[in-house]
Amino acid sequence: MQSINLFSVKSLFVELLFDGTIVASGTGFVVDAPLGPLLITARHNVTGKHHQTNKLLSSTGGVPNQIAILQANVSKDATEISWVRSIAQLLDQDGNPLWYEHPVLGDKVDLVAIPLPTVDGIRPYKYSLDGKGEVQFNVDPATPVNVVGFPRGLGASGEMRPGLPPIAVWISGFVATEINFDFDGMPMFLINCRTTNGLSGAPVIAYRHPGYPIQIGKNVETRTSACFRFLGIYTGRDTKDGDIGYVWKTSVIRELAASVSAS
């Protein structure tokens, strides 16, 4: 197998289930916390309801009570890869959520954390929340960004189904607002990107190939190896057919993960 970009397998294909029946699909990714790894995904994925209107998203009216997660295990040289499907419960026996919301903003933020099921032999590939491995180059309006996930349930090998590897699709767009300012008074920024269903919960990164000019402060430089910045989580668009997408900042994910660790 040829080498795989690890960001293509850091994004996890997730299916939302009601008693084992698939009602929707989306994307998630893993971050580390002192109490163990957490799956981060969009809140509306697990509630089955629109984040702002609270209307049911599935035409069947189904509200998920389970989430299926395809986790990747990649060899150290990134040439061998395998996958395991695990299922986590979303609700307890009394119907109470088993996911975690932001400790202050709660359901106003369209993301949740779910303790990642432990699977023997699987070493999850995680996004660091302390900037480890990143290069802090400038990310300004009109600079490129990537939403890495599973649009309409598609992976690099085609429509996701048993036996096909869940390698994510890279969707490219541009930063649309100043990321150092909060959009609409909330800790998020906008991107101009042709996204679609299934990408909700996908990580958003600024990825630069070797030789691509980057600006750090006032200095412009090129690097001989690829570099990136982890910017946040994509959760949807301003309108059904629009190209303006919402990205909740990494600071929100960091605060959520810290609250889970303290609980």
Coordinates of C-alpha atoms in Angstrom, one line a residue:
M1 CA 0.0 0.0 0.0
Q2 CA 1.2 3.5 -0.8
S3 CA 1.8 5.9 2.0
I4 CA -1.4 7.6 3.3
N5 CA -1.6 11.1 4.6
L6 CA -2.5 10.6 8.3
F7 CA -4.9 13.5 8.2
S8 CA -7.0 11.3 5.8
V9 CA -7.5 8.8 8.6
K10 CA -7.6 11.2 11.6
S11 CA -11.2 12.0 10.4
L12 CA -13.5 9.2 11.4
F13 CA -16.6 8.1 9.6
V14 CA -19.6 7.9 12.0
E15 CA -23.1 6.5 11.6
L16 CA -26.0 7.6 13.8
L17 CA -28.2 4.7 14.7
F18 CA -31.6 4.0 16.3
D19 CA -31.5 0.6 17.9
G20 CA -29.0 -0.6 15.2
T21 CA -30.8 1.1 12.2
I22 CA -28.8 3.8 10.5
V23 CA -30.6 7.2 10.4
A24 CA -27.7 9.4 9.3
S25 CA -23.9 9.6 8.9
G26 CA -21.3 12.2 9.6
T27 CA -17.7 12.8 10.6
G28 CA -15.8 13.0 13.9
F29 CA -12.3 13.1 15.1
V30 CA -10.4 12.2 18.3
V31 CA -8.7 14.5 20.9
D32 CA -6.9 13.5 24.0
A33 CA -7.9 14.2 27.5
P34 CA -6.5 13.1 30.9
L35 CA -9.4 10.7 31.4
G36 CA -8.9 9.2 27.9
P37 CA -9.5 9.9 24.2
L38 CA -12.7 11.7 23.2
L39 CA -14.7 11.6 20.0
I40 CA -15.6 15.1 18.9
T41 CA -18.5 15.6 16.5
A42 CA -21.4 18.0 15.8
R43 CA -24.1 18.1 18.4
H44 CA -26.8 17.9 15.8
N45 CA -25.4 14.6 14.7
V46 CA -26.2 13.0 18.1
T47 CA -29.5 14.8 18.8
G48 CA -30.9 14.3 15.3
K49 CA -32.2 17.9 15.4
H50 CA -31.2 21.1 13.7
H51 CA -28.9 23.1 16.0
Q52 CA -30.8 26.3 15.7
T53 CA -34.4 25.4 14.9
N54 CA -34.5 22.1 16.9
K55 CA -36.4 20.5 14.0
L56 CA -35.9 16.8 13.3
L57 CA -33.3 16.3 10.5
S58 CA -34.2 12.7 9.4
S59 CA -37.1 12.3 7.0
T60 CA -37.9 9.1 9.0
G61 CA -38.2 11.1 12.2
G62 CA -35.6 8.9 13.8
V63 CA -33.5 10.2 16.7
P64 CA -30.3 8.3 17.2
N65 CA -29.5 6.5 20.5
Q66 CA -26.2 4.9 19.3
I67 CA -23.2 6.0 17.3
A68 CA -21.0 3.7 15.2
I69 CA -17.4 4.7 14.8
L70 CA -14.9 3.4 12.3
Q71 CA -11.5 3.7 13.8
A72 CA -8.3 3.3 11.8
N73 CA -5.1 1.6 12.9
V74 CA -2.1 2.6 10.8
S75 CA 1.4 1.1 10.9
K76 CA 4.3 3.3 12.0
D77 CA 5.5 3.7 8.3
A78 CA 1.9 4.5 7.2
T79 CA 1.9 1.7 4.7
E80 CA -0.5 -0.8 6.4
I81 CA -3.9 0.1 7.7
S82 CA -6.9 -1.7 9.2
W83 CA -10.3 -0.6 10.6
V84 CA -12.6 -1.6 13.4
R85 CA -16.3 -0.6 13.8
S86 CA -17.3 0.1 17.4
I87 CA -20.6 1.3 18.8
A88 CA -21.2 3.7 21.7
Q89 CA -24.5 4.4 23.4
L90 CA -25.7 8.0 23.2
L91 CA -28.4 7.7 25.9
D92 CA -28.7 5.9 29.2
Q93 CA -31.7 3.7 30.1
D94 CA -33.6 6.8 31.2
G95 CA -33.0 8.6 28.0
N96 CA -30.3 11.0 29.4
P97 CA -27.5 12.0 27.1
L98 CA -24.2 10.2 27.6
W99 CA -22.3 12.9 25.6
Y100 CA -20.7 16.1 27.0
E101 CA -21.6 19.6 26.1
H102 CA -19.5 22.8 26.5
P103 CA -19.3 23.6 30.2
V104 CA -20.5 27.2 29.8
L105 CA -22.3 27.6 26.4
G106 CA -24.0 24.2 26.5
D107 CA -26.4 23.6 23.6
K108 CA -25.5 26.9 22.1
V109 CA -22.4 25.3 20.7
D110 CA -22.9 22.7 18.0
L111 CA -20.4 20.2 19.2
V112 CA -20.2 17.4 21.8
A113 CA -17.6 15.0 23.2
I114 CA -18.1 11.3 23.6
P115 CA -15.8 8.9 25.4
L116 CA -14.2 6.8 22.7
P117 CA -14.9 3.1 23.0
T118 CA -11.8 1.1 23.8
V119 CA -10.9 -1.4 21.0
D120 CA -8.1 -3.9 21.4
G121 CA -5.3 -3.3 18.9
I122 CA -6.5 0.1 17.9
R123 CA -4.3 3.1 18.5
P124 CA -6.5 6.2 17.8
Y125 CA -4.9 9.0 15.8
K126 CA -5.6 12.2 17.7
Y127 CA -5.6 16.0 17.2
S128 CA -3.5 17.7 19.8
L129 CA -5.2 20.6 21.7
D130 CA -2.0 22.2 22.8
G131 CA -0.6 22.9 19.3
K132 CA 1.9 20.1 19.4
G133 CA 3.2 19.4 15.9
E134 CA 1.7 22.6 14.4
V135 CA 3.3 25.5 12.8
Q136 CA 1.7 28.8 13.9
F137 CA 1.6 30.4 10.5
N138 CA -0.8 33.2 9.7
V139 CA -4.3 32.2 8.6
D140 CA -6.0 35.3 7.2
P141 CA -9.1 35.9 5.2
A142 CA -8.9 34.4 1.6
T143 CA -6.2 31.8 2.7
P144 CA -6.9 28.2 1.9
V145 CA -8.4 25.7 4.4
N146 CA -9.5 22.1 4.3
V147 CA -12.6 20.4 5.7
V148 CA -11.6 16.7 5.9
G149 CA -14.5 14.3 6.2
F150 CA -17.1 12.2 4.4
P151 CA -19.5 14.3 2.2
R152 CA -22.8 12.5 1.6
G153 CA -21.1 9.4 3.1
L154 CA -18.4 9.3 0.5
G155 CA -14.8 8.2 1.2
A156 CA -11.8 8.1 -1.0
S157 CA -12.9 4.7 -2.3
G158 CA -16.5 5.7 -3.0
E159 CA -19.7 5.4 -1.0
M160 CA -19.0 4.0 2.4
R161 CA -20.1 0.4 2.9
P162 CA -18.6 -2.7 4.6
G163 CA -15.3 -3.6 3.2
L164 CA -14.3 -0.2 1.9
P165 CA -11.6 1.8 3.7
P166 CA -13.0 4.9 5.4
I167 CA -10.3 7.3 4.1
A168 CA -11.6 10.9 4.2
V169 CA -12.2 13.3 1.4
W170 CA -10.5 16.7 1.4
I171 CA -12.8 19.6 0.7
S172 CA -11.0 22.9 0.0
G173 CA -12.2 26.4 0.7
F174 CA -11.1 29.8 2.0
V175 CA -11.2 31.6 5.3
A176 CA -14.1 34.1 5.0
T177 CA -13.8 36.1 8.3
E178 CA -11.0 37.2 10.6
I179 CA -10.4 34.1 12.7
N180 CA -9.2 36.2 15.7
F181 CA -12.7 37.7 16.0
D182 CA -15.8 35.8 17.0
F183 CA -18.6 35.6 14.5
D184 CA -22.0 36.7 15.8
G185 CA -20.7 36.9 19.4
M186 CA -19.8 33.1 19.4
P187 CA -16.4 31.4 19.3
M188 CA -16.5 30.6 15.6
F189 CA -15.4 31.9 12.2
L190 CA -16.7 31.5 8.7
I191 CA -15.3 29.7 5.6
N192 CA -16.3 30.0 2.0
C193 CA -16.4 26.3 1.0
R194 CA -18.6 24.0 -1.1
T195 CA -19.7 21.6 1.6
T196 CA -22.5 19.2 1.9
N197 CA -24.3 16.7 4.3
G198 CA -22.0 14.2 6.0
L199 CA -19.2 16.7 6.7
S200 CA -20.7 17.9 10.0
G201 CA -18.2 17.2 12.7
A202 CA -15.2 17.3 10.4
P203 CA -11.9 18.8 11.5
V204 CA -10.9 22.0 9.7
I205 CA -7.2 22.4 9.1
A206 CA -4.9 24.8 7.1
Y207 CA -2.5 22.3 5.4
R208 CA 0.5 23.5 3.5
H209 CA 2.5 21.3 1.2
P210 CA 6.4 21.4 1.1
G211 CA 7.5 24.5 -0.7
Y212 CA 4.2 26.4 -0.2
P213 CA 5.0 29.9 1.1
I214 CA 3.8 30.5 4.6
Q215 CA 3.8 33.7 6.7
I216 CA 4.7 33.7 10.3
G217 CA 4.2 37.2 11.8
K218 CA 5.7 39.5 9.2
N219 CA 8.2 36.9 7.8
V220 CA 7.4 34.8 4.7
E221 CA 9.2 31.4 4.4
T222 CA 9.0 28.1 2.6
R223 CA 9.5 24.7 4.3
T224 CA 10.9 21.4 3.0
S225 CA 8.2 19.4 4.8
A226 CA 4.4 19.8 5.1
C227 CA 3.0 21.8 7.9
F228 CA -0.5 22.5 9.3
R229 CA -2.7 24.3 11.8
F230 CA -5.7 22.8 13.4
L231 CA -8.4 25.4 13.3
G232 CA -11.6 23.8 14.6
I233 CA -14.7 21.8 13.7
Y234 CA -17.1 22.3 10.8
T235 CA -20.7 21.9 11.7
G236 CA -22.8 23.3 8.9
R237 CA -23.8 26.0 6.4
D238 CA -25.7 29.3 6.7
T239 CA -28.3 28.0 4.3
K240 CA -29.1 24.6 2.8
D241 CA -27.5 25.5 -0.6
G242 CA -25.1 28.1 0.6
D243 CA -21.3 28.1 0.5
I244 CA -20.7 29.9 3.9
G245 CA -19.8 27.4 6.6
Y246 CA -19.5 27.6 10.3
V247 CA -16.3 26.6 12.1
W248 CA -16.2 26.4 15.9
K249 CA -12.7 27.3 17.1
T250 CA -10.2 25.0 18.8
S251 CA -10.5 27.0 22.0
V252 CA -14.1 25.7 22.4
I253 CA -12.9 22.1 21.9
R254 CA -10.1 22.6 24.4
E255 CA -12.6 24.0 27.0
L256 CA -15.0 21.1 26.4
A257 CA -12.2 18.5 26.7
A258 CA -11.0 20.1 29.9
S259 CA -14.5 20.0 31.4
V260 CA -14.8 16.3 30.7
S261 CA -11.5 15.6 32.3
A262 CA -12.6 17.5 35.4
S263 CA -16.0 15.7 35.7

